[in-house]
XYZ file of N, CA, C and O in Angstrom:
168
model
N -1.551 -11.436 -3.674
C -1.564 -12.398 -4.751
C -0.306 -12.208 -5.585
O 0.070 -11.099 -5.927
N 0.336 -13.286 -5.905
C 1.567 -13.205 -6.681
C 1.502 -14.268 -7.776
O 1.284 -15.437 -7.488
N 1.653 -13.843 -9.003
C 1.552 -14.760 -10.126
C 2.917 -15.262 -10.568
O 3.641 -14.567 -11.259
N 3.266 -16.448 -10.143
C 4.496 -17.115 -10.550
C 5.708 -16.178 -10.584
O 6.273 -15.901 -11.637
N 6.106 -15.666 -9.433
C 7.201 -14.686 -9.412
C 8.493 -15.209 -10.016
O 9.271 -14.428 -10.568
N 8.728 -16.501 -9.969
C 9.971 -17.041 -10.541
C 10.019 -16.859 -12.061
O 11.094 -16.844 -12.654
N 8.860 -16.675 -12.680
C 8.836 -16.485 -14.132
C 9.030 -15.037 -14.560
O 9.386 -14.775 -15.707
N 8.777 -14.089 -13.678
C 8.871 -12.684 -14.066
C 9.905 -11.889 -13.268
O 10.142 -10.726 -13.568
N 10.527 -12.508 -12.289
C 11.485 -11.792 -11.440
C 12.606 -11.144 -12.254
O 13.036 -10.035 -11.965
N 13.069 -11.815 -13.284
C 14.163 -11.281 -14.104
C 13.787 -10.002 -14.849
O 14.646 -9.267 -15.308
N 12.503 -9.724 -14.986
C 12.067 -8.535 -15.706
C 12.205 -7.258 -14.884
O 12.260 -6.164 -15.439
N 12.227 -7.380 -13.571
C 12.338 -6.221 -12.696
C 13.776 -6.120 -12.209
O 14.163 -6.737 -11.227
N 14.574 -5.321 -12.899
C 15.996 -5.226 -12.591
C 16.308 -4.242 -11.473
O 17.422 -4.184 -10.994
N 15.326 -3.448 -11.069
C 15.533 -2.467 -10.006
C 15.028 -2.998 -8.674
O 14.056 -3.742 -8.627
N 15.697 -2.566 -7.633
C 15.196 -2.818 -6.290
C 14.042 -1.848 -6.040
O 13.945 -0.797 -6.671
N 13.177 -2.169 -5.100
C 12.033 -1.298 -4.833
C 12.489 0.100 -4.417
O 11.936 1.097 -4.873
N 13.509 0.194 -3.575
C 13.963 1.512 -3.126
C 14.477 2.343 -4.301
O 14.306 3.556 -4.329
N 15.076 1.681 -5.300
C 15.569 2.410 -6.472
C 14.402 2.999 -7.272
O 14.455 4.158 -7.692
N 13.372 2.210 -7.467
C 12.237 2.711 -8.244
C 11.527 3.843 -7.518
O 11.061 4.797 -8.146
N 11.461 3.778 -6.185
C 10.827 4.856 -5.421
C 11.633 6.148 -5.521
O 11.063 7.234 -5.663
N 12.961 6.032 -5.475
C 13.803 7.225 -5.612
C 13.672 7.839 -6.998
O 13.586 9.060 -7.147
N 13.649 6.997 -8.014
C 13.530 7.494 -9.384
C 12.167 8.142 -9.603
O 12.058 9.200 -10.237
N 11.112 7.528 -9.068
C 9.779 8.106 -9.216
C 9.711 9.490 -8.568
O 9.171 10.427 -9.150
N 10.295 9.619 -7.380
C 10.295 10.913 -6.697
C 11.081 11.951 -7.500
O 10.651 13.103 -7.635
N 12.229 11.551 -8.043
C 13.037 12.476 -8.836
C 12.305 12.907 -10.103
O 12.346 14.081 -10.490
N 11.631 11.963 -10.755
C 10.862 12.313 -11.949
C 9.723 13.268 -11.617
O 9.475 14.228 -12.355
N 9.038 13.003 -10.511
C 7.942 13.885 -10.107
C 8.453 15.298 -9.869
O 7.845 16.274 -10.323
N 9.580 15.418 -9.187
C 10.166 16.744 -8.940
C 10.553 17.433 -10.247
O 10.310 18.626 -10.434
N 11.143 16.670 -11.167
C 11.560 17.241 -12.445
C 10.356 17.706 -13.252
O 10.380 18.782 -13.858
N 9.290 16.912 -13.261
C 8.083 17.308 -13.987
C 7.450 18.550 -13.374
O 7.031 19.462 -14.082
N 7.385 18.587 -12.049
C 6.811 19.759 -11.390
C 7.633 21.011 -11.678
O 7.084 22.103 -11.804
N 8.952 20.858 -11.772
C 9.836 22.006 -12.013
C 9.553 22.665 -13.360
O 9.812 23.851 -13.534
N 9.016 21.900 -14.313
C 8.700 22.472 -15.619
C 7.184 22.542 -15.843
O 6.715 22.563 -16.975
N 6.460 22.553 -14.737
C 4.995 22.755 -14.726
C 4.209 21.634 -15.418
O 3.161 21.882 -16.000
N 4.725 20.418 -15.371
C 3.961 19.254 -15.854
C 3.378 18.575 -14.621
O 4.120 18.148 -13.738
N 2.055 18.462 -14.537
C 1.468 17.852 -13.347
C 1.831 16.378 -13.221
O 1.974 15.667 -14.220
N 2.026 15.934 -12.012
C 2.384 14.555 -11.726
C 1.318 13.964 -10.828
O 1.004 14.514 -9.783
N 0.748 12.853 -11.236
C -0.233 12.167 -10.429
C 0.374 10.843 -9.994
O 0.766 10.028 -10.839
N 0.481 10.629 -8.699
C 1.105 9.418 -8.176
C 0.391 8.189 -8.699
O -0.819 8.125 -8.735
N 1.177 7.210 -9.124
C 0.613 5.994 -9.666
C 0.403 6.042 -11.179
O 0.054 5.058 -11.781
N 0.614 7.194 -11.770
C 0.521 7.332 -13.215
C -0.889 7.348 -13.782
O -1.085 7.248 -14.979
N -1.885 7.509 -12.936
C -3.268 7.516 -13.428
C -3.715 8.910 -13.770
O -3.436 9.841 -13.183
């Protein structure tokens, strides 16, 4: 399901691969300082 992507596309300035790389880097950084990381942010 996609809700009018032409209206919100401009809000997502990152490519999907960029966000996945950043998420992985953040998870590693948090783990390095003993902050637990739960995938998906839940």
